Coordinates of C-alpha atoms in Angstrom, one line a residue:
M29 CA -9.1 104.3 -78.9
R30 CA -10.7 106.5 -81.6
L31 CA -8.3 105.2 -84.3
I32 CA -9.4 101.6 -83.5
F33 CA -13.1 102.6 -83.4
Y34 CA -12.8 104.4 -86.8
I35 CA -11.0 101.3 -88.3
F36 CA -13.9 99.1 -87.1
L37 CA -16.5 101.5 -88.7
I38 CA -14.6 101.7 -91.9
S39 CA -14.4 97.9 -92.1
Q40 CA -18.2 97.7 -91.7
L41 CA -18.6 100.3 -94.5
L42 CA -16.4 98.3 -96.7
N43 CA -18.4 95.3 -95.9
F44 CA -21.6 97.1 -97.0
L45 CA -20.0 98.3 -100.2
G46 CA -18.8 94.8 -101.0
V47 CA -22.2 93.3 -100.5
F48 CA -23.8 96.1 -102.6
A49 CA -21.3 95.5 -105.4
E50 CA -22.0 91.8 -105.4
K51 CA -25.8 92.5 -105.6
V52 CA -25.3 94.9 -108.5
K53 CA -23.2 92.3 -110.3
E54 CA -25.8 89.7 -109.7
D55 CA -28.5 91.9 -111.1
L56 CA -26.5 92.8 -114.2
Y57 CA -25.6 89.2 -115.2
G58 CA -28.4 87.3 -113.7
S59 CA -28.2 85.0 -110.7
N60 CA -29.3 82.1 -112.8
S61 CA -27.1 82.6 -115.8
V62 CA -25.3 79.6 -117.2
K63 CA -21.7 79.6 -118.3
W64 CA -21.1 77.0 -121.0
E65 CA -17.7 75.4 -121.7
K66 CA -16.6 72.5 -123.7
V67 CA -15.7 69.3 -121.8
E68 CA -13.5 66.7 -123.4
E69 CA -15.1 63.2 -123.0
N70 CA -12.7 60.5 -121.8
K71 CA -14.5 57.2 -122.0
S72 CA -11.6 55.4 -120.5
K73 CA -12.3 56.8 -117.0
S74 CA -15.4 55.9 -115.1
L75 CA -17.6 58.6 -113.6
K76 CA -17.0 57.5 -110.1
K77 CA -13.4 58.8 -110.3
I78 CA -14.3 62.4 -110.9
I79 CA -13.0 64.7 -108.2
W80 CA -14.4 68.2 -107.9
K81 CA -11.6 70.7 -107.6
S82 CA -13.5 72.9 -105.1
Y83 CA -12.5 70.5 -102.4
K84 CA -8.8 71.1 -103.1
N85 CA -7.8 67.5 -102.4
D86 CA -8.6 67.8 -98.6
E87 CA -7.6 64.5 -97.2
F88 CA -10.2 64.8 -94.4
Y89 CA -13.0 65.1 -96.8
F90 CA -11.9 62.3 -99.1
G91 CA -11.4 60.1 -96.1
N92 CA -15.1 60.5 -95.3
E93 CA -16.0 60.2 -99.0
K94 CA -14.3 56.8 -99.2
Q95 CA -16.3 55.7 -96.2
Q96 CA -19.5 56.8 -97.8
Q97 CA -18.5 55.0 -101.1
G98 CA -17.7 51.9 -99.1
S99 CA -21.0 51.9 -97.4
I100 CA -22.8 52.2 -100.8
T101 CA -20.9 49.3 -102.4
N102 CA -21.5 47.1 -99.5
R103 CA -25.2 47.4 -99.4
T104 CA -25.5 43.7 -100.0
N105 CA -24.4 43.2 -96.4
S106 CA -27.5 45.1 -95.3
S107 CA -28.2 43.1 -92.1
K108 CA -24.7 43.8 -90.8
E109 CA -25.0 47.5 -91.6
E110 CA -28.4 47.7 -89.9
R111 CA -26.9 46.2 -86.7
I112 CA -24.0 48.7 -86.8
S113 CA -26.4 51.6 -87.5
E114 CA -28.6 50.5 -84.6
S115 CA -25.7 50.2 -82.3
L116 CA -24.5 53.7 -83.1
K117 CA -28.0 55.0 -82.5
N118 CA -28.3 53.3 -79.2
L119 CA -24.8 54.5 -78.2
G120 CA -25.7 58.1 -78.9
S121 CA -29.1 58.1 -77.1
S122 CA -28.2 56.0 -74.0
I123 CA -28.7 57.6 -70.6
T124 CA -27.3 55.4 -67.8
E125 CA -28.9 57.3 -64.9
I126 CA -31.3 60.1 -63.9
E127 CA -29.3 60.8 -60.8
P128 CA -26.4 58.8 -59.3
Y129 CA -28.8 57.0 -56.8
L130 CA -31.4 56.5 -59.6
P131 CA -29.7 54.3 -62.2
L132 CA -31.5 53.4 -65.4
N133 CA -31.5 50.0 -67.0
N134 CA -29.5 51.2 -69.9
F135 CA -26.0 49.8 -70.7
L136 CA -23.1 50.4 -73.1
E137 CA -22.0 47.9 -75.6
K138 CA -19.3 45.5 -74.5
G139 CA -15.9 47.3 -74.7
N140 CA -17.4 50.8 -75.1
F141 CA -16.9 53.6 -72.6
Q142 CA -18.0 57.1 -71.9
T143 CA -16.8 59.9 -69.7
S144 CA -18.8 62.7 -68.1
V145 CA -18.2 66.0 -66.4
R146 CA -20.9 67.2 -64.0
W147 CA -21.2 70.5 -62.2
K148 CA -23.7 71.2 -59.4
S149 CA -23.9 74.6 -57.8
S150 CA -26.3 76.7 -55.7
F151 CA -27.6 79.9 -57.4
E152 CA -26.0 82.0 -54.6
G153 CA -22.8 81.8 -52.7
G154 CA -24.4 81.9 -49.2
A155 CA -22.0 82.7 -46.3
S156 CA -18.9 81.9 -48.4
G157 CA -19.8 84.2 -51.3
G158 CA -18.7 83.5 -54.8
T159 CA -20.8 82.1 -57.6
G160 CA -22.3 79.4 -55.3
Q161 CA -21.6 76.2 -53.4
Q162 CA -20.2 74.0 -56.0
I163 CA -19.4 70.3 -56.4
P164 CA -17.8 69.1 -59.7
S165 CA -17.6 65.4 -60.5
F166 CA -16.0 63.2 -63.1
I167 CA -17.5 59.9 -64.2
F168 CA -16.1 57.0 -66.2
D169 CA -18.5 54.3 -67.5
Y170 CA -17.3 51.0 -69.1
G171 CA -19.3 48.3 -70.6
I172 CA -18.1 44.9 -69.4
S173 CA -20.9 43.3 -71.5
D174 CA -24.1 44.4 -73.1
S175 CA -25.8 43.8 -69.7
S176 CA -23.2 44.9 -67.2
L177 CA -21.6 48.2 -66.5
I178 CA -18.9 49.5 -64.1
T179 CA -18.8 53.2 -63.1
I180 CA -16.0 55.1 -61.4
N181 CA -16.9 58.4 -59.9
F182 CA -14.9 61.3 -58.3
S183 CA -16.4 64.4 -56.7
E184 CA -15.1 67.2 -54.5
A185 CA -16.5 70.3 -52.7
D186 CA -14.4 72.7 -50.8
D187 CA -16.5 75.8 -50.1
K188 CA -17.5 77.0 -46.6
L189 CA -20.9 75.9 -45.3
Y190 CA -23.8 77.6 -47.0
N191 CA -25.1 79.1 -43.7
K192 CA -23.2 80.4 -40.8
I193 CA -23.1 78.2 -37.7
N194 CA -23.6 80.1 -34.5
G195 CA -22.8 83.3 -36.4
Q196 CA -19.5 81.9 -37.7
K197 CA -18.4 80.9 -41.2
V198 CA -17.3 77.2 -41.1
D199 CA -14.9 75.5 -43.5
Y200 CA -16.2 72.3 -44.9
H201 CA -14.4 69.9 -47.3
W202 CA -15.9 66.9 -49.1
Q203 CA -14.1 64.4 -51.4
N204 CA -15.6 61.2 -52.8
Y205 CA -14.3 58.2 -54.7
A206 CA -16.9 55.7 -55.8
F207 CA -17.0 52.4 -57.6
S208 CA -20.3 50.9 -58.9
F209 CA -21.3 47.8 -60.7
K210 CA -24.6 47.5 -62.5
K211 CA -25.9 44.1 -63.6
K212 CA -29.1 43.3 -65.4
I213 CA -30.9 40.4 -63.6
L214 CA -34.1 40.3 -65.7
N215 CA -33.8 40.1 -69.5
N216 CA -35.4 43.0 -71.4
N217 CA -38.3 42.6 -73.8
E218 CA -41.1 44.9 -74.8
N219 CA -43.7 43.2 -72.6
S220 CA -41.9 43.0 -69.3
F221 CA -40.1 45.0 -66.6
V222 CA -36.4 45.3 -66.6
I223 CA -34.6 44.9 -63.3
S224 CA -30.9 45.4 -62.4
I225 CA -28.9 45.4 -59.2
V226 CA -26.4 48.1 -58.5
P227 CA -24.0 47.8 -55.5
T228 CA -21.6 50.7 -54.8
L229 CA -18.5 51.0 -52.6
E230 CA -17.1 54.5 -51.8
Y231 CA -14.3 56.2 -50.0
W232 CA -15.6 59.4 -48.3
R233 CA -13.1 61.9 -47.0
H234 CA -14.6 65.0 -45.4
A235 CA -13.5 67.7 -42.9
S236 CA -15.0 70.6 -41.0
G237 CA -13.5 73.6 -39.1
S238 CA -10.1 75.3 -39.2
K239 CA -7.9 77.4 -37.0
D240 CA -10.4 80.2 -37.4
S241 CA -13.7 78.2 -37.1
K242 CA -15.1 75.5 -35.0
S243 CA -15.9 72.0 -36.5
I244 CA -19.6 71.2 -36.7
Y245 CA -18.7 67.8 -35.2
N246 CA -17.5 69.4 -32.0
Q247 CA -20.5 69.9 -29.7
K248 CA -18.6 69.7 -26.4
D249 CA -16.3 72.8 -26.3
S250 CA -15.6 76.0 -28.2
L251 CA -12.1 75.0 -29.4
E252 CA -11.5 76.1 -33.0
S253 CA -9.9 73.3 -34.9
R254 CA -10.2 71.0 -37.9
D255 CA -11.8 67.6 -37.8
R256 CA -11.1 65.2 -40.6
F257 CA -12.8 61.8 -41.2
D258 CA -12.1 59.0 -43.7
N259 CA -15.0 56.5 -44.1
L260 CA -16.0 53.6 -46.3
I261 CA -19.6 54.1 -47.3
G262 CA -21.8 52.3 -49.8
S263 CA -25.2 51.9 -51.4
L264 CA -27.4 49.2 -53.0
S265 CA -30.2 49.9 -55.4
L266 CA -32.6 47.9 -57.5
P267 CA -33.8 49.9 -60.5
I268 CA -37.1 48.6 -62.0
S269 CA -38.1 50.2 -65.3
K270 CA -40.9 49.7 -67.8
K271 CA -40.8 51.2 -71.3
L272 CA -44.5 52.1 -71.8
N273 CA -44.0 53.1 -75.4
D274 CA -41.2 54.1 -77.8
N275 CA -40.9 57.5 -76.2
F276 CA -41.7 57.0 -72.5
T277 CA -39.9 55.1 -69.8
A278 CA -41.0 54.9 -66.1
L279 CA -38.6 54.0 -63.3
I280 CA -39.0 52.9 -59.6
V281 CA -35.8 52.4 -57.5
P282 CA -35.8 51.0 -54.0
G283 CA -32.5 51.4 -52.3
V284 CA -30.4 51.9 -49.2
I285 CA -27.4 54.1 -48.4
F286 CA -24.9 53.4 -45.7
L287 CA -23.4 56.5 -44.0
P288 CA -22.0 57.0 -40.5
E289 CA -24.4 58.4 -37.8
K290 CA -21.7 59.7 -35.5
L291 CA -18.3 61.2 -36.2
G292 CA -15.5 62.0 -33.7
S293 CA -15.5 61.9 -30.0
K294 CA -16.9 65.4 -29.4
G295 CA -20.4 64.7 -30.6
I296 CA -23.5 64.6 -28.4
G297 CA -25.6 61.7 -29.7
K298 CA -25.9 61.4 -33.4
N299 CA -24.0 64.1 -35.2
A300 CA -24.0 62.8 -38.8
Y301 CA -26.5 61.4 -41.4
G302 CA -26.7 57.7 -40.7
N303 CA -28.2 54.9 -42.9
N304 CA -31.2 55.5 -45.1
F305 CA -33.7 53.4 -47.0
Y306 CA -35.3 55.2 -49.9
I307 CA -37.8 54.8 -52.7
G308 CA -37.2 56.8 -55.8
S309 CA -39.3 57.3 -59.0
G310 CA -38.5 58.9 -62.3
I311 CA -39.5 59.3 -65.9
V312 CA -37.6 59.7 -69.2
L313 CA -39.7 61.2 -72.0
D314 CA -38.3 61.6 -75.6
I315 CA -39.9 64.9 -76.6
A316 CA -38.2 65.3 -79.9
K317 CA -35.4 63.6 -81.9
D318 CA -32.3 63.7 -79.6
F319 CA -34.1 65.6 -76.9
N320 CA -35.5 64.1 -73.7
F321 CA -37.2 65.3 -70.5
L322 CA -36.1 63.8 -67.2
A323 CA -37.8 64.1 -63.8
S324 CA -37.5 62.3 -60.5
Y325 CA -38.8 62.3 -56.9
T326 CA -37.2 60.4 -54.1
S327 CA -38.4 59.9 -50.5
P328 CA -35.8 59.0 -47.8
L329 CA -37.5 56.5 -45.4
G330 CA -34.9 56.5 -42.5
P331 CA -33.8 55.6 -40.0
G332 CA -31.1 58.2 -40.8
N333 CA -31.3 61.7 -42.3
N334 CA -30.2 63.6 -45.3
Y335 CA -30.3 67.2 -44.2
F336 CA -29.1 69.5 -41.4
D337 CA -29.8 73.2 -40.8
K338 CA -27.8 76.1 -39.4
D339 CA -28.5 74.9 -35.9
L340 CA -27.2 71.4 -36.7
N341 CA -30.6 69.8 -36.4
Y342 CA -30.8 66.7 -38.6
S343 CA -34.0 65.6 -40.5
R344 CA -35.2 64.1 -43.8
K345 CA -36.1 66.0 -46.9
P346 CA -37.5 64.6 -50.2
I347 CA -35.2 64.9 -53.2
Y348 CA -36.3 66.1 -56.6
S349 CA -34.8 66.8 -60.0
I350 CA -36.2 68.0 -63.3
G351 CA -34.3 68.8 -66.5
L352 CA -33.6 68.3 -70.2
G353 CA -31.1 66.2 -72.1
W354 CA -29.8 66.8 -75.6
D355 CA -27.7 64.3 -77.6
V356 CA -25.9 66.8 -79.8
N357 CA -24.5 63.8 -81.8
S358 CA -23.5 60.2 -81.0
K359 CA -20.4 61.5 -79.3
I360 CA -21.6 64.5 -77.2
G361 CA -24.5 64.6 -74.8
I362 CA -25.6 67.6 -72.7
E363 CA -27.9 67.8 -69.7
G364 CA -29.3 70.7 -67.6
K365 CA -31.3 70.2 -64.4
I366 CA -32.7 71.8 -61.3
T367 CA -32.4 69.7 -58.2
N368 CA -31.9 69.9 -54.4
S369 CA -29.5 66.9 -54.5
F370 CA -26.0 68.1 -53.6
G371 CA -24.0 64.9 -53.5
A372 CA -22.6 63.6 -56.7
S373 CA -22.2 59.8 -56.0
P374 CA -24.7 57.0 -55.4
S375 CA -24.2 57.1 -51.6
T376 CA -24.2 60.9 -51.2
G377 CA -26.7 61.9 -53.9
L378 CA -29.6 61.9 -51.4
L379 CA -27.9 64.6 -49.3
T380 CA -29.0 68.3 -49.6
I381 CA -26.5 71.2 -49.6
P382 CA -24.7 71.1 -46.2
S383 CA -26.6 73.4 -43.7
D384 CA -29.6 74.1 -46.0
N385 CA -32.1 72.7 -48.5
K386 CA -31.7 74.8 -51.6
P387 CA -32.5 74.3 -55.3
L388 CA -29.3 73.8 -57.3
Y389 CA -28.5 73.9 -61.0
S390 CA -26.7 71.0 -62.6
A391 CA -24.8 71.1 -65.9
N392 CA -23.6 67.8 -67.3
I393 CA -21.7 66.9 -70.5
S394 CA -20.8 63.4 -71.6
Y395 CA -18.4 62.1 -74.2
K396 CA -18.6 58.8 -76.1
P397 CA -15.5 58.3 -78.2
H398 CA -17.0 55.3 -80.1
G399 CA -19.9 57.5 -81.3
E400 CA -20.4 58.8 -84.8
D401 CA -19.3 62.4 -85.2
T402 CA -21.1 65.2 -87.1
Y403 CA -19.7 65.5 -90.5
L404 CA -18.5 69.0 -91.6
N405 CA -17.1 70.1 -95.0
P406 CA -13.5 71.1 -94.7
L407 CA -12.6 74.8 -94.2
N408 CA -11.1 76.7 -97.1
E409 CA -7.8 78.4 -96.8
R410 CA -9.2 81.8 -95.7
D411 CA -11.2 80.3 -92.9
K412 CA -8.3 78.2 -91.7
L413 CA -6.4 81.4 -91.1
I414 CA -9.1 82.6 -88.6
S415 CA -9.5 79.3 -86.7
N416 CA -7.3 80.5 -83.8
G417 CA -9.8 83.2 -82.8
G418 CA -9.0 86.8 -81.9
I419 CA -7.4 88.6 -78.9
T420 CA -10.3 89.7 -76.7
V421 CA -13.2 88.7 -79.0
N422 CA -13.5 85.1 -79.9
N423 CA -15.0 83.6 -83.1
A424 CA -17.4 80.7 -83.5
L425 CA -15.1 78.3 -85.4
I426 CA -13.9 75.0 -83.8
P427 CA -10.9 73.0 -85.0
R428 CA -11.9 69.6 -86.3
F429 CA -11.9 66.4 -84.3
G430 CA -8.6 65.4 -82.8
T431 CA -7.0 68.8 -83.1
S432 CA -5.1 70.5 -80.2
Q433 CA -5.3 74.2 -79.9
I434 CA -2.5 76.0 -77.9
K435 CA -2.1 79.7 -77.2
F436 CA 0.5 81.7 -75.3
N437 CA 0.1 85.4 -74.4
Y438 CA 2.5 88.0 -72.8
D439 CA 2.2 91.8 -72.7
S440 CA 4.3 94.8 -71.7
K441 CA 2.8 95.0 -68.2
G442 CA 3.6 91.4 -67.4
N443 CA 0.3 89.7 -68.1
L444 CA 1.0 86.0 -68.8
F445 CA -1.6 83.5 -70.0
S446 CA -1.6 80.1 -71.7
S447 CA -4.4 77.8 -72.8
Y448 CA -4.8 74.3 -74.2
G449 CA -7.9 73.0 -75.8
Y450 CA -8.7 69.7 -77.5
S451 CA -11.5 69.0 -80.0
L452 CA -13.4 66.0 -78.8
S453 CA -15.7 66.3 -81.8
N454 CA -16.0 68.3 -84.9
I455 CA -18.5 70.4 -83.0
F456 CA -17.2 70.4 -79.4
K457 CA -13.9 71.6 -78.0
L458 CA -12.9 71.1 -74.4
E459 CA -10.7 73.8 -72.8
L460 CA -8.6 71.7 -70.4
I461 CA -6.2 74.4 -69.3
N462 CA -6.7 78.2 -69.2
I463 CA -4.3 79.6 -66.7
G464 CA -2.6 82.9 -66.0
S465 CA -2.3 86.1 -64.0
F466 CA -3.1 89.8 -64.5
N467 CA -0.4 92.2 -63.7
E468 CA -0.1 96.0 -63.0
V469 CA -3.8 96.6 -63.5
N470 CA -4.4 100.4 -63.4
I471 CA -7.9 101.8 -62.8
S472 CA -9.1 105.3 -61.9
G473 CA -11.3 105.9 -58.8
N474 CA -13.5 103.1 -57.3
K475 CA -14.9 101.9 -60.5
N476 CA -15.2 98.1 -60.5
S477 CA -13.0 98.0 -57.4
N478 CA -14.7 94.9 -56.0
L479 CA -14.1 93.0 -59.2
Y480 CA -10.5 94.0 -59.3
S481 CA -9.8 93.2 -55.7
T482 CA -11.5 89.8 -56.0
Y483 CA -10.1 88.5 -59.3
L484 CA -7.2 90.8 -60.3
D485 CA -5.3 91.4 -57.0
D486 CA -1.5 91.5 -56.8
S487 CA -1.2 87.7 -56.1
N488 CA -3.9 86.5 -58.5
L489 CA -3.5 83.2 -60.4
N490 CA -6.7 82.4 -62.3
F491 CA -7.5 78.8 -63.3
R492 CA -10.3 78.2 -65.9
L493 CA -12.0 75.1 -67.4
G494 CA -14.5 75.3 -70.2
G495 CA -16.0 74.1 -73.4
K496 CA -17.2 75.4 -76.7
L497 CA -20.1 73.9 -78.7
L498 CA -20.7 74.6 -82.4
I499 CA -24.4 75.0 -83.2
F500 CA -24.5 76.3 -86.7
S501 CA -21.9 76.3 -89.5
P502 CA -21.6 76.9 -93.2
Q503 CA -19.6 73.6 -93.1
K504 CA -23.0 71.9 -92.7
N505 CA -24.8 74.3 -95.1
D506 CA -25.9 76.9 -92.5
L507 CA -25.6 80.6 -93.3
Y508 CA -23.0 81.4 -90.7
W509 CA -21.1 80.1 -87.6
V510 CA -22.8 80.1 -84.2
S511 CA -21.1 78.7 -81.0
L512 CA -21.8 78.7 -77.3
R513 CA -18.8 78.9 -75.0
S514 CA -18.8 78.7 -71.2
S515 CA -16.0 78.5 -68.6
V516 CA -15.7 78.2 -64.8
G517 CA -12.8 78.7 -62.5
R518 CA -11.4 80.8 -59.7
N519 CA -8.7 83.1 -58.4
N520 CA -6.3 80.9 -56.4
D521 CA -5.5 83.8 -54.0
T522 CA -9.0 84.8 -52.9
N523 CA -10.5 81.4 -53.7
Q524 CA -13.4 83.2 -55.4
G525 CA -14.8 82.1 -58.8
Y526 CA -17.1 83.1 -61.6
L527 CA -19.0 81.8 -64.6
F528 CA -18.3 83.3 -68.0
S529 CA -20.4 82.6 -71.1
E530 CA -20.6 83.9 -74.6
F531 CA -22.8 83.4 -77.6
I532 CA -20.5 83.8 -80.6
N533 CA -21.6 84.7 -84.1
T534 CA -19.2 84.7 -87.1
F535 CA -20.1 85.9 -90.6
R536 CA -17.9 85.4 -93.7
V537 CA -18.8 88.4 -95.7
N538 CA -16.4 88.0 -98.6
N539 CA -13.0 86.6 -99.4
W540 CA -11.2 89.3 -97.3
L541 CA -13.6 90.2 -94.5
T542 CA -15.1 88.3 -91.6
L543 CA -17.2 89.8 -88.8
N544 CA -17.7 88.6 -85.2
V545 CA -20.5 89.6 -82.8
S546 CA -20.2 88.0 -79.3
P547 CA -22.8 88.7 -76.5
K548 CA -21.1 87.8 -73.2
Y549 CA -22.3 87.3 -69.6
F550 CA -20.3 87.4 -66.4
F551 CA -21.8 85.8 -63.2
S552 CA -20.2 85.9 -59.8
G553 CA -21.1 86.5 -56.1
V554 CA -19.5 89.9 -56.3
E555 CA -21.4 91.2 -59.4
S556 CA -23.1 89.9 -62.5
F557 CA -23.6 91.7 -65.8
G558 CA -23.7 91.3 -69.6
G559 CA -21.7 92.8 -72.4
I560 CA -20.9 92.4 -76.1
G561 CA -17.8 92.2 -78.3
F562 CA -17.3 93.2 -81.9
S563 CA -14.4 92.4 -84.2
S564 CA -13.4 92.0 -87.8
Y565 CA -10.8 89.9 -89.6
I566 CA -9.4 92.0 -92.5
N567 CA -7.1 90.1 -94.9
L568 CA -4.4 92.6 -96.1
F569 CA -2.4 89.9 -97.8
D570 CA -2.6 86.1 -98.0
N571 CA -0.7 85.7 -94.7
L572 CA -1.2 89.1 -93.1
M573 CA -4.4 90.1 -91.3
L574 CA -5.7 93.2 -89.4
I575 CA -8.0 92.5 -86.4
P576 CA -9.8 95.5 -84.7
E577 CA -11.8 94.7 -81.6
I578 CA -14.2 96.5 -79.2
N579 CA -15.8 95.3 -76.0
T580 CA -18.3 97.0 -73.7
S581 CA -20.4 95.9 -70.7
F582 CA -24.1 96.7 -70.1
K583 CA -24.1 98.4 -66.7
N584 CA -24.1 101.9 -65.2
D585 CA -20.3 102.1 -64.8
S586 CA -19.6 100.2 -68.0
D587 CA -16.1 100.1 -69.6
M588 CA -15.4 100.2 -73.3
N589 CA -12.0 98.8 -74.3
S590 CA -10.4 98.4 -77.7
T591 CA -7.7 96.3 -79.3
L592 CA -5.9 96.5 -82.6
A593 CA -4.0 93.4 -83.7
L594 CA -1.8 92.4 -86.6
R595 CA -1.6 88.7 -87.3
Y596 CA 1.1 87.0 -89.4
S597 CA 0.4 83.4 -90.4
F598 CA 3.4 81.2 -91.0
T599 CA 1.0 78.5 -92.0
P600 CA -2.8 78.2 -91.5
E601 CA -2.1 76.3 -88.3
K602 CA 0.7 78.6 -86.9
S603 CA 0.4 82.4 -86.4
L604 CA 1.8 85.3 -84.4
D605 CA -0.3 88.2 -83.1
L606 CA 1.1 91.7 -82.2
Y607 CA -1.5 93.9 -80.5
Y608 CA -2.1 97.2 -78.8
S609 CA -4.9 97.1 -76.2
N610 CA -6.4 98.8 -73.1
A611 CA -8.3 95.7 -72.1
V612 CA -7.2 94.4 -68.7
G613 CA -6.3 91.0 -70.3
V614 CA -7.2 88.3 -72.7
Q615 CA -8.7 85.8 -70.2
D616 CA -12.5 86.0 -69.8
I617 CA -13.1 88.7 -67.2
G618 CA -10.2 90.7 -68.6
Q619 CA -12.0 91.1 -71.9
F620 CA -14.8 93.1 -70.1
L621 CA -12.7 95.6 -68.1
K622 CA -10.7 98.7 -69.2
D623 CA -7.2 99.5 -68.0
K624 CA -6.2 103.2 -67.7
D625 CA -3.1 102.5 -69.8
Y626 CA -2.6 100.7 -73.1
R627 CA -0.3 97.7 -73.3
L628 CA 1.6 96.0 -76.1
G629 CA 1.3 92.3 -76.4
I630 CA 2.3 89.2 -78.3
K631 CA 0.2 86.1 -78.8
L632 CA 1.3 82.8 -80.3
N633 CA -1.3 80.4 -81.8
F634 CA -0.9 76.7 -82.7
L635 CA -3.2 74.1 -84.1
L636 CA -1.6 70.6 -83.9

């Protein structure tokens, strides 16, 4: 531990001396001094064929350069280019809905599509514990024409009810498949309303109860059992919008949802939601370039309901949402909202969280493959060598668009982890698979015992899904790299999950030294706390690197763990790490916690 700590301090001292030496050199020779050299003129070659050697013939750069040259030479076709530019602009800024039951009169171009991942959750876990009652959803939009859109929606919730029913925790499962068709029925122009019609057909599978809890649909006896129902449900809405100016759009949506009002044979009267007419309103305000403000308020009119409490009393509650949207570029869009809408489909979006009416947070990300990406200058050879990150402290770099990142990890105590990520954009990487188990965790006393028993128990298997967004980068003339990474997931054995986020800063100091500073935050129903990680990449030789790392948490019983790694790079895309660490593991929560014993590990890194 002390050895690693001293190595880390020495690396920082060397960094300071290196910067100081560069400053002295600059003062001696002058920062604006000019170095003259003779250049032989070759009149047979045109200036447009000059290639600057600093780019080292990177095919990725020159591919983009050719596109830029092509656009310059074709300026005579200005009308065609303006149409293409406008279509890309519209593609990047289009929002197709405020909420699933409040569709906007925006469409994708014919043949274009977008995919979205949305995550709704309560701020607390309620009776079931964990990070909250969660309902993730996956959406696919496809433009049939410039005025018609189809949407396929899948969502699922499998937590227990938020509140206990008659003093008992009750299992509740919800799975939804939805198909929507949106068609513009009134042509758009600046002086008229825009009206569309949106019918939806859905398959709704939901269940309540188990062998240890009574179903909420059983009101006749005390038998503990599971009731499951499969229903076809639907909705119909008529979004009416008016663009009041270039930055402000107002929306009114009358609609109706069709849900069953009685389920099973053991209900007394109506024991489900029933059909509901509703009237919704919303606004979209462009507050800055690529940023917009979204808000809505919807009133269910009956005759059915959209809420029930812990005593199984049904009634109607207004539904609200308020949030911000950011088009990071024409490919990637991000939204964050506060809402009391729990359902994630057009027919269930009016429903509150089962057994309560709580504010929820909603995090959404959309991907448009036809959009224009953010251009980044190519990495130099030194920076390519660190693209695979560290062991327990990540860096802010993201592999360029279309690159797959694969990692395998195994250590002397039997920890086994693997991950797969794919760069959907030059500035966004989706972590599709992050799976593994912690083994032979050894702690002293009762320190962090709740965390260990919940997420690191003997039968643990942790699944994670996440994303990483590049905010600043020297590749687009910023001073250093800054990324935001978040992941969600759970332990398959205890069925408890947590949210992990980190704000990663990476500094290239000189040709042989890079520094990483990564504030981190862990949020769960068991405990929540922050921490920070520090690391350095020290190039010993062209293909050999030393990586010292330290992590600590900000809490009364905080752990400090350390890692020392040696990386050998076969190529800039393939490397092998050998490390010695007393961190519990390399996966998210394992980076925060300290094992009583050190472990030797190996990690394989691939960029494909």
